[in-house]
mmCIF file of C-alpha atoms in Angstrom:
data_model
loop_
_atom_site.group_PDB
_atom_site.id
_atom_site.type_symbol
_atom_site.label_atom_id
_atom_site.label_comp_id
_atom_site.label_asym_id
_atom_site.label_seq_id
_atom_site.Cartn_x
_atom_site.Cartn_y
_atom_site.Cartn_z
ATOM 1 C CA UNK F 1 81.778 54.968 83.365
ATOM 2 C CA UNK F 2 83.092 52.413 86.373
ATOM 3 C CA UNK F 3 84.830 54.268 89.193
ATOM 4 C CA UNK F 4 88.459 53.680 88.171
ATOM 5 C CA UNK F 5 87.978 54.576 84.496
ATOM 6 C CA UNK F 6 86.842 58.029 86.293
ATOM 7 C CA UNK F 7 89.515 58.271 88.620
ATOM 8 C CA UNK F 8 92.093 57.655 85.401
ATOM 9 C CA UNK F 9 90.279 60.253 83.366
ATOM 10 C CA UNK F 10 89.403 62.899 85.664
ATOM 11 C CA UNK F 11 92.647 64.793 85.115
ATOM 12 C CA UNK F 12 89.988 68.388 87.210
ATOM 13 C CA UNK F 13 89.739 66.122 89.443
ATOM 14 C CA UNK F 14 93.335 64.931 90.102
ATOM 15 C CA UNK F 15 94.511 68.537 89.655
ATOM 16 C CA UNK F 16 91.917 69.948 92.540
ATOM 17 C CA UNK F 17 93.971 67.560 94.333
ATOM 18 C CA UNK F 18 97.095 68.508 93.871
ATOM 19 C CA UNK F 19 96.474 71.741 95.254
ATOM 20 C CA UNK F 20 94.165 70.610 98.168
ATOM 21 C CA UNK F 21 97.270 68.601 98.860
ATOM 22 C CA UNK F 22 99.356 72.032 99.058
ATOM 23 C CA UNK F 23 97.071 72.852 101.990
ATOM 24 C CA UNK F 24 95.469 70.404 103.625
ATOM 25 C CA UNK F 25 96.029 66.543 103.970
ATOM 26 C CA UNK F 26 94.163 64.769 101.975
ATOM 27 C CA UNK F 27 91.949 61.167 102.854
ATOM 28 C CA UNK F 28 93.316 57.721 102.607
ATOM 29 C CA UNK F 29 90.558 57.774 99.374
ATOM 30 C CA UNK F 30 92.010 61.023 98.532
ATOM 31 C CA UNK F 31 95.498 60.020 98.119
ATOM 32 C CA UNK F 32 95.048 56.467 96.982
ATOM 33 C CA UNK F 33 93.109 58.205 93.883
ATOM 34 C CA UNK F 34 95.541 61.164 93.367
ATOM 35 C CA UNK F 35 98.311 58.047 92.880
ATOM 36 C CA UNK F 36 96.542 56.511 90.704
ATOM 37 C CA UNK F 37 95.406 58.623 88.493
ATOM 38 C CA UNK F 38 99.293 60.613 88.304
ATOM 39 C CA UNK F 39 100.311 56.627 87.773
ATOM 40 C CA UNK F 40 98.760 56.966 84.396
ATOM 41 C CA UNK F 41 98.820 60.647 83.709
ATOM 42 C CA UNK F 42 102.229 62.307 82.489
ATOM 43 C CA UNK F 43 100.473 65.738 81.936
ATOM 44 C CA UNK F 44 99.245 65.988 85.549
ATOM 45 C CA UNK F 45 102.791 65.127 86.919
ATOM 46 C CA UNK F 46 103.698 67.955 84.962
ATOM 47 C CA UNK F 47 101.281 69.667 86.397
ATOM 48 C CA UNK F 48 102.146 69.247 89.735
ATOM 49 C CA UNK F 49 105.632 70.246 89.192
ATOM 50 C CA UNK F 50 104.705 73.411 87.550
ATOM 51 C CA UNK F 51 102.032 74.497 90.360
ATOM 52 C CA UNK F 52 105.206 73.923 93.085
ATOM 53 C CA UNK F 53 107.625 75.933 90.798
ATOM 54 C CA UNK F 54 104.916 78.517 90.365
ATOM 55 C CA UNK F 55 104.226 78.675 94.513
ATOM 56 C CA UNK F 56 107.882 78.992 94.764
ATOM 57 C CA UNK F 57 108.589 81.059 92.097
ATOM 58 C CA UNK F 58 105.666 84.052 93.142
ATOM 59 C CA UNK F 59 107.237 83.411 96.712
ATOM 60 C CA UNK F 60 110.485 84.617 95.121
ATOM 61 C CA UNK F 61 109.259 87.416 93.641
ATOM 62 C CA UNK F 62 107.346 88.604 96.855
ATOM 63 C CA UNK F 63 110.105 88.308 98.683
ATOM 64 C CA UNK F 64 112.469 90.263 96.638
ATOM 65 C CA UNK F 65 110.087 93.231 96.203
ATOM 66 C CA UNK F 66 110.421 93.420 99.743
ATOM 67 C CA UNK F 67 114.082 93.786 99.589
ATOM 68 C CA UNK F 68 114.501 95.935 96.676
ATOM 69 C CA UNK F 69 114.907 99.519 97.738
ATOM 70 C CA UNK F 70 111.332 100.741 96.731
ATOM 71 C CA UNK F 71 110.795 103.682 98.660
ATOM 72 C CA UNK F 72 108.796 106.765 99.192
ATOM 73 C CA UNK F 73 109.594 110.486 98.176
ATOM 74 C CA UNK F 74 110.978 112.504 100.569
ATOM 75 C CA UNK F 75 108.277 115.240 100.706
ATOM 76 C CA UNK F 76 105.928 112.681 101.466
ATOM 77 C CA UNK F 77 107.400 111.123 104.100
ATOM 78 C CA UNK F 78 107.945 114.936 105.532
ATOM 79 C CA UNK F 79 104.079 115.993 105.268
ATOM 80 C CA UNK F 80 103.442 112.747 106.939
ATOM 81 C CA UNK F 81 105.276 112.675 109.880
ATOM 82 C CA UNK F 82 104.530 116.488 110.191
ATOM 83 C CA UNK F 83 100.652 114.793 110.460
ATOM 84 C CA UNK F 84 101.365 112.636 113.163
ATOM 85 C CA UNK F 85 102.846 115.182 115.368
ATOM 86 C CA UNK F 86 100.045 116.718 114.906
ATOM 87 C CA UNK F 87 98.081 114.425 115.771
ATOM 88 C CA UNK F 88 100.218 113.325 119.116
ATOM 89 C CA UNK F 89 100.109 117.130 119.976
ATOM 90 C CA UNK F 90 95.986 116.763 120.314
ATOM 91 C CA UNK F 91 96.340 114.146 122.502
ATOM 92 C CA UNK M 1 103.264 108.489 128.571
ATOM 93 C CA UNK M 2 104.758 105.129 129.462
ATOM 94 C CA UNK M 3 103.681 103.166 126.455
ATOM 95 C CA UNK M 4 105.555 105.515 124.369
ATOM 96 C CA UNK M 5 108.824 104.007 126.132
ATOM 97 C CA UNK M 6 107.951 100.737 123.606
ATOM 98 C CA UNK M 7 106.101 103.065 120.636
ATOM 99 C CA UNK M 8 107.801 105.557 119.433
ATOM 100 C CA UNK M 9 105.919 107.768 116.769
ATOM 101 C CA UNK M 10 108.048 110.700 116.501
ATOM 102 C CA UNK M 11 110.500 108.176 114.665
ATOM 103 C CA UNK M 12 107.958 106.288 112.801
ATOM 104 C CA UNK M 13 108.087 107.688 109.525
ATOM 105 C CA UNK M 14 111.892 107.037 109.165
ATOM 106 C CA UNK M 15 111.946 103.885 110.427
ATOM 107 C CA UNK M 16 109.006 101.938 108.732
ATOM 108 C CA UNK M 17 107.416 104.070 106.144
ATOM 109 C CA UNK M 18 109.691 102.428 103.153
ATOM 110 C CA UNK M 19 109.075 98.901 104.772
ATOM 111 C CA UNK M 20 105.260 99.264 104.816
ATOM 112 C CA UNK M 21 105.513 100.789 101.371
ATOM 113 C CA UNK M 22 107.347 97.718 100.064
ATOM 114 C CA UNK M 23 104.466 95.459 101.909
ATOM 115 C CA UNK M 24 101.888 97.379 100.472
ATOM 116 C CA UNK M 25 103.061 97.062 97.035
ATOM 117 C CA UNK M 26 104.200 93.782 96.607
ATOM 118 C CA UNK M 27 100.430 93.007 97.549
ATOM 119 C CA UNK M 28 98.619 95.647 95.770
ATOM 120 C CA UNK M 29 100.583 96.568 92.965
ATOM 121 C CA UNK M 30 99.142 100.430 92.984
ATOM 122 C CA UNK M 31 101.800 103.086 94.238
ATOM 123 C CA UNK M 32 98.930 105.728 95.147
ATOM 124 C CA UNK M 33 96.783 102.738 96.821
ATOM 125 C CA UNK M 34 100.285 101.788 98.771
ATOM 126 C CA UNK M 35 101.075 105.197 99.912
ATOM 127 C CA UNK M 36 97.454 106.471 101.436
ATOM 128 C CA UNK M 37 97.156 102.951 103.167
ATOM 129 C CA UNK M 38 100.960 103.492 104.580
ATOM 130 C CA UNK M 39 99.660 107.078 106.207
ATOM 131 C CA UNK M 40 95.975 105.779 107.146
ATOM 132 C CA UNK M 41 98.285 102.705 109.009
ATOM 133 C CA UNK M 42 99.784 105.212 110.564
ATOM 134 C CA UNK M 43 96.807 107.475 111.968
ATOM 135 C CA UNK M 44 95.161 104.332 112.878
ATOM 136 C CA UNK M 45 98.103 103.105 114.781
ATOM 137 C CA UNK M 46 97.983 106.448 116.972
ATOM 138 C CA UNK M 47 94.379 105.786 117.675
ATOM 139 C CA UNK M 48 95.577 102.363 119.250
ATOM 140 C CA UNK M 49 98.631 102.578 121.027
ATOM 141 C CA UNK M 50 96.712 102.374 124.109
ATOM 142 C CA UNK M 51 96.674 98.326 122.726
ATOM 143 C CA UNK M 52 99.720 98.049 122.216
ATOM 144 C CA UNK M 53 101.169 95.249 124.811
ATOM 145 C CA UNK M 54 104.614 95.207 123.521
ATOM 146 C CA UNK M 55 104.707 92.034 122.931
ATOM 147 C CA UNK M 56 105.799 91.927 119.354
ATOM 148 C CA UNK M 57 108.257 94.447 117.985
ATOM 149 C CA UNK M 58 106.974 98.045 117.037
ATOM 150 C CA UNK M 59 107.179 96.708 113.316
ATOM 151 C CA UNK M 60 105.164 93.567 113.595
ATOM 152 C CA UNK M 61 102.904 95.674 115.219
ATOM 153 C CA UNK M 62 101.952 98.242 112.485
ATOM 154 C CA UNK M 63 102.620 95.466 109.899
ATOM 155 C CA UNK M 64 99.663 93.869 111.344
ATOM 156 C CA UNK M 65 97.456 96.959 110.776
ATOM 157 C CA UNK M 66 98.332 97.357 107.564
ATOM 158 C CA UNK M 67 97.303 94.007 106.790
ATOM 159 C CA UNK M 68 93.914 94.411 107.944
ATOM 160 C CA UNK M 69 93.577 97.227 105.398
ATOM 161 C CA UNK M 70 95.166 95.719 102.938
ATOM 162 C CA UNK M 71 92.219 92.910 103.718
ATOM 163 C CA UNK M 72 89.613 95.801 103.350
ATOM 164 C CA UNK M 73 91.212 96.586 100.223
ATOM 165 C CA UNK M 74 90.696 92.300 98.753
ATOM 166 C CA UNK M 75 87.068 92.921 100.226
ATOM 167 C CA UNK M 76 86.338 96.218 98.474
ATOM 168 C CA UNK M 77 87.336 95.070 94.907
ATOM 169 C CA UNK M 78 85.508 91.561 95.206
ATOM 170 C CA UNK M 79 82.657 92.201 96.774
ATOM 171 C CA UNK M 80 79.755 93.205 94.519
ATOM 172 C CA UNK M 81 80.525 90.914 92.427
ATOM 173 C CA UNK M 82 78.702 87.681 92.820
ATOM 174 C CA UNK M 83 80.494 84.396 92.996
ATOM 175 C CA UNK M 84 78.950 83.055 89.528
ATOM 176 C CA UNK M 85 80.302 86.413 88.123
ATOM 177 C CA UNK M 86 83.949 86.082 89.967
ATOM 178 C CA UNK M 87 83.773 82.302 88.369
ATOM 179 C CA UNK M 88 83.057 83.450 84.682
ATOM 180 C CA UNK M 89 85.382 86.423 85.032
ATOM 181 C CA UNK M 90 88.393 84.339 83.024
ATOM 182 C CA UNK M 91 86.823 83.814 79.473
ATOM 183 C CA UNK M 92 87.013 79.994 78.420
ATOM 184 C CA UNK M 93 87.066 78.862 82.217
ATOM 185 C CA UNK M 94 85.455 75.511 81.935
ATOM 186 C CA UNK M 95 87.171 74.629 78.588
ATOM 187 C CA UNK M 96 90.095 73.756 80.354
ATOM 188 C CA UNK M 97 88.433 70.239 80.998
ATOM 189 C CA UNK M 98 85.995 67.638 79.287
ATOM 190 C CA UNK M 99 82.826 68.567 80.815
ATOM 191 C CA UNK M 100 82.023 64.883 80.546
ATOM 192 C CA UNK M 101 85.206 63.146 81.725
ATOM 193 C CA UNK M 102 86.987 65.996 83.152
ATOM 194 C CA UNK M 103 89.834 65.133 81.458
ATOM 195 C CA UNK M 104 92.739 67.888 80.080
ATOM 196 C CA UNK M 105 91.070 69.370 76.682
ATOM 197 C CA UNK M 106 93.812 68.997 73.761
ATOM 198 C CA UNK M 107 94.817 72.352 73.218
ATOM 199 C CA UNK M 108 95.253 73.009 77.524
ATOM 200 C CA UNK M 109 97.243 70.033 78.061
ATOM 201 C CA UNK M 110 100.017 71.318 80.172
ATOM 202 C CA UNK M 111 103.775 71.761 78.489
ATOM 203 C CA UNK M 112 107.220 72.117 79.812
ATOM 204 C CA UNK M 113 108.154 75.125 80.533
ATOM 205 C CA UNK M 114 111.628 74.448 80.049
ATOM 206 C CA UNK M 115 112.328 76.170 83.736
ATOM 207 C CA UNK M 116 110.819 73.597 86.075
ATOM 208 C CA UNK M 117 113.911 72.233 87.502
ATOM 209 C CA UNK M 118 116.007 75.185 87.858
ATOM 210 C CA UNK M 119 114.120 76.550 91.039
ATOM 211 C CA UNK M 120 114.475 80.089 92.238
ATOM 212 C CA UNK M 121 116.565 81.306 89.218
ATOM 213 C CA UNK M 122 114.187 82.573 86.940
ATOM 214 C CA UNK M 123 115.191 85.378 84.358
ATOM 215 C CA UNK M 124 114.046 88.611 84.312
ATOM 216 C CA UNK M 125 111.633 87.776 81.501
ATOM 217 C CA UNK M 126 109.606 84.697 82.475
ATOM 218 C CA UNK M 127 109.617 87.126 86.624
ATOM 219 C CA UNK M 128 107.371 89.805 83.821
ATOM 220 C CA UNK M 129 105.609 86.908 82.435
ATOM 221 C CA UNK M 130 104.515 85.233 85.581
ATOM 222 C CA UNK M 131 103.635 89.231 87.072
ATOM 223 C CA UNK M 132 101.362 90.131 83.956
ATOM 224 C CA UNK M 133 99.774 86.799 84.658
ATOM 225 C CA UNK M 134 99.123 87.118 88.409
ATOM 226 C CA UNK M 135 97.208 90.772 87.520
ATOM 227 C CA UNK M 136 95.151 89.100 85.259
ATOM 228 C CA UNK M 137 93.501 87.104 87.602
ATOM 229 C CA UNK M 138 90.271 88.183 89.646
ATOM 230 C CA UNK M 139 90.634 90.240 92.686
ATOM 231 C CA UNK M 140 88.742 87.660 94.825
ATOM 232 C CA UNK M 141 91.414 84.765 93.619
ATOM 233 C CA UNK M 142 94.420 86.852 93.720
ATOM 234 C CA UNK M 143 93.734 87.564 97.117
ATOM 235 C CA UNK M 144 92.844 84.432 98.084
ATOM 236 C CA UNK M 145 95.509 83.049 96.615
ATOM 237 C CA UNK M 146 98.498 85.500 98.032
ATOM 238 C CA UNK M 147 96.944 84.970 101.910
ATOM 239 C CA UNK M 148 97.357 80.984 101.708
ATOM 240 C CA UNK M 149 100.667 80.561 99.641
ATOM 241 C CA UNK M 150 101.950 84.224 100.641
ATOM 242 C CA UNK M 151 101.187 84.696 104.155
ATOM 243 C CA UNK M 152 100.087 81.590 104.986
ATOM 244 C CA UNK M 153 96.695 82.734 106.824
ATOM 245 C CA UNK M 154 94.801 80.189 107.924
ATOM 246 C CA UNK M 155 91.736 78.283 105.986
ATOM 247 C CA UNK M 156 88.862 79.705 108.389
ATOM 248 C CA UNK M 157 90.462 83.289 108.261
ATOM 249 C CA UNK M 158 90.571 83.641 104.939
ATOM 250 C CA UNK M 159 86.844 82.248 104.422
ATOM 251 C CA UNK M 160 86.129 84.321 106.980
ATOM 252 C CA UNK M 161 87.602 87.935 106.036
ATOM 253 C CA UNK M 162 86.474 87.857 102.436
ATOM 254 C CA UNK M 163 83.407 86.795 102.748
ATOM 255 C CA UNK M 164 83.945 82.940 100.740
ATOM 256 C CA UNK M 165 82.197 79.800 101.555
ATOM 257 C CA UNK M 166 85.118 77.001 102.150
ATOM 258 C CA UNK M 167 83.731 74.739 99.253
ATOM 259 C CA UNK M 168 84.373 77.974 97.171
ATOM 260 C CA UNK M 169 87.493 78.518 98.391
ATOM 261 C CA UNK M 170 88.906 75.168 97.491
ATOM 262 C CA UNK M 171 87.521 76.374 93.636
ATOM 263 C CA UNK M 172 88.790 79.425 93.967
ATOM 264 C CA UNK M 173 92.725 77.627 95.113
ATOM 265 C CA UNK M 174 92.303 74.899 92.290
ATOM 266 C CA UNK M 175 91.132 77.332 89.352
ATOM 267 C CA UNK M 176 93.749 80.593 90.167
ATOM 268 C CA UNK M 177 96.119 77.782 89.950
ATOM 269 C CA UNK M 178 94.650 76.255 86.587
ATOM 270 C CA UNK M 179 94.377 79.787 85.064
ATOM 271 C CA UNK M 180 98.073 81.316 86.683
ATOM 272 C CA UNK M 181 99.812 78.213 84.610
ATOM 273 C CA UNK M 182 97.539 78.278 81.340
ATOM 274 C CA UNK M 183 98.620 82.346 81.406
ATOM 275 C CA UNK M 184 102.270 81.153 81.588
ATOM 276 C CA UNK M 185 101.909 78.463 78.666
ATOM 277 C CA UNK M 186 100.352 80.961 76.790
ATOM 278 C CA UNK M 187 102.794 83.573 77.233
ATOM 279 C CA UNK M 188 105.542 82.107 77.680
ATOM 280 C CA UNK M 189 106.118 79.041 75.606
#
């Protein structure tokens, strides 16, 4: 297989490059063979647009856990800080 | 006394507990798990307030703590396994490719989703969807995967802290990726 044929083909490849790219820059080679090979390759474009909706999409949902008003019971909030003044009364 | 002046433990519970919780959970996804680490953060935290420096807010400060144990946590459930085992944990791993040309096999070749372009309003049911599939996924990648889109730790920590070589961590980035979207195709579509 010549070296292009396998840079058109390799759609593991192209993909472990579209999330390197999410993290680190890539190489002049790097790039020049991700554009390439997305040229050519609807189902990797895809791809990429998915994996950014996805990283956006779980950021979402992290950050509205964090607002949502999960909380703990009452009794155990009690016992708890009842432990710590314990604990600052040993010291 | 006078570091209690910027740490003040006799409000602690009240003002951070439900915060921490929230952290804890959002990561963990185990209300028991959440709560002990929430009082252990605590206890620790009066061990060390001789460290504090009050340079970041009271908040930050125990957020940080909790972090590290949440880290213990990612460390406890992955390790023991070995990293062939962590890689064959998803059945039908390596059929997502060719193993000759690496390219997509027929029946993995991505599909729309129908709710690419509509960022940040997803409905209720795809936000179940996408949950199910993010506790399917190994321990190891999970947690890799939450510290470099989530918190955005960097490279070298996370190789360092859990324990993965940085070739296996760009595996571990590419294939919880590969494996988060086939779940959603699957499920979803």
């Amino acid at each position: 297989m010549s070296h292009l044929r396998n840079i058109i083909y390799n759609c593991k490849q192209a993909t472990f490059l579209i999330e390197k790219k999410t993290i680190k820059r890539l190489s002049f080679r790097e790039t020049v063979e991700l554009r390439i090979h997305l040229y050519g390759c609807s189902f990797c474009r895809l791809f990429g647009v998915q994996s950014r909706a996805i990283n956006n999409m779980v950021q979402e949902l992290f950050r509205r856990s964090m607002q949502s008003n999960i909380s703990l019971d009452d009794d155990f909030k009690r016992n708890l800080q009842e432990r710590i003044e314990e604990e600052l009364k040993k010291n | 006394m006078c570091l209690f002046m910027k740490l003040n433990p006799h409000q602690w519970v009240s003002a951070h507990a439900d915060y921490l919780y929230a952290f804890a959970i959002t990561r963990l996804n185990d209300e028991e798990l959440a709560r002990d680490l929430v009082q252990d953060t605590f206890l620790a935290a009066l061990e060390k307030t001789g460290n504090f420096e009050g340079k970041s807010s009271e908040r930050t400060w125990l957020t940080a703590i909790l972090k590290n144990k949440i880290i213990d946590v990612y460390r406890k459930k992955s390790s023991g396994l070995k990293t062939t085992a962590i890689m064959k944990a998803e059945p039908g791993q390596d059929d997502f490719f060719n193993k000759d040309d690496g390219h997509w096999n027929k029946e993995h070749l991505p599909q729309a989703f129908g709710i690419e372009d509509k960022d940040h309003l997803v409905s209720k049911e795809f936000e179940q969807v996408l949950k199910k599939c993010m506790q399917k996924l190994p321990a190891l990648w999970m947690a890799v995967f939450t510290m470099k889109h989530m918190e955005d730790e960097p490279t070298d920590t996370i190789c360092t802290e859990l324990k993965v070589s940085a070739s296996n961590f760009w595996v571990i980035i590419h294939r919880a990726k590969i494996s988060l979207r086939a779940c959603l195709q699957k499920n979803w579509i």
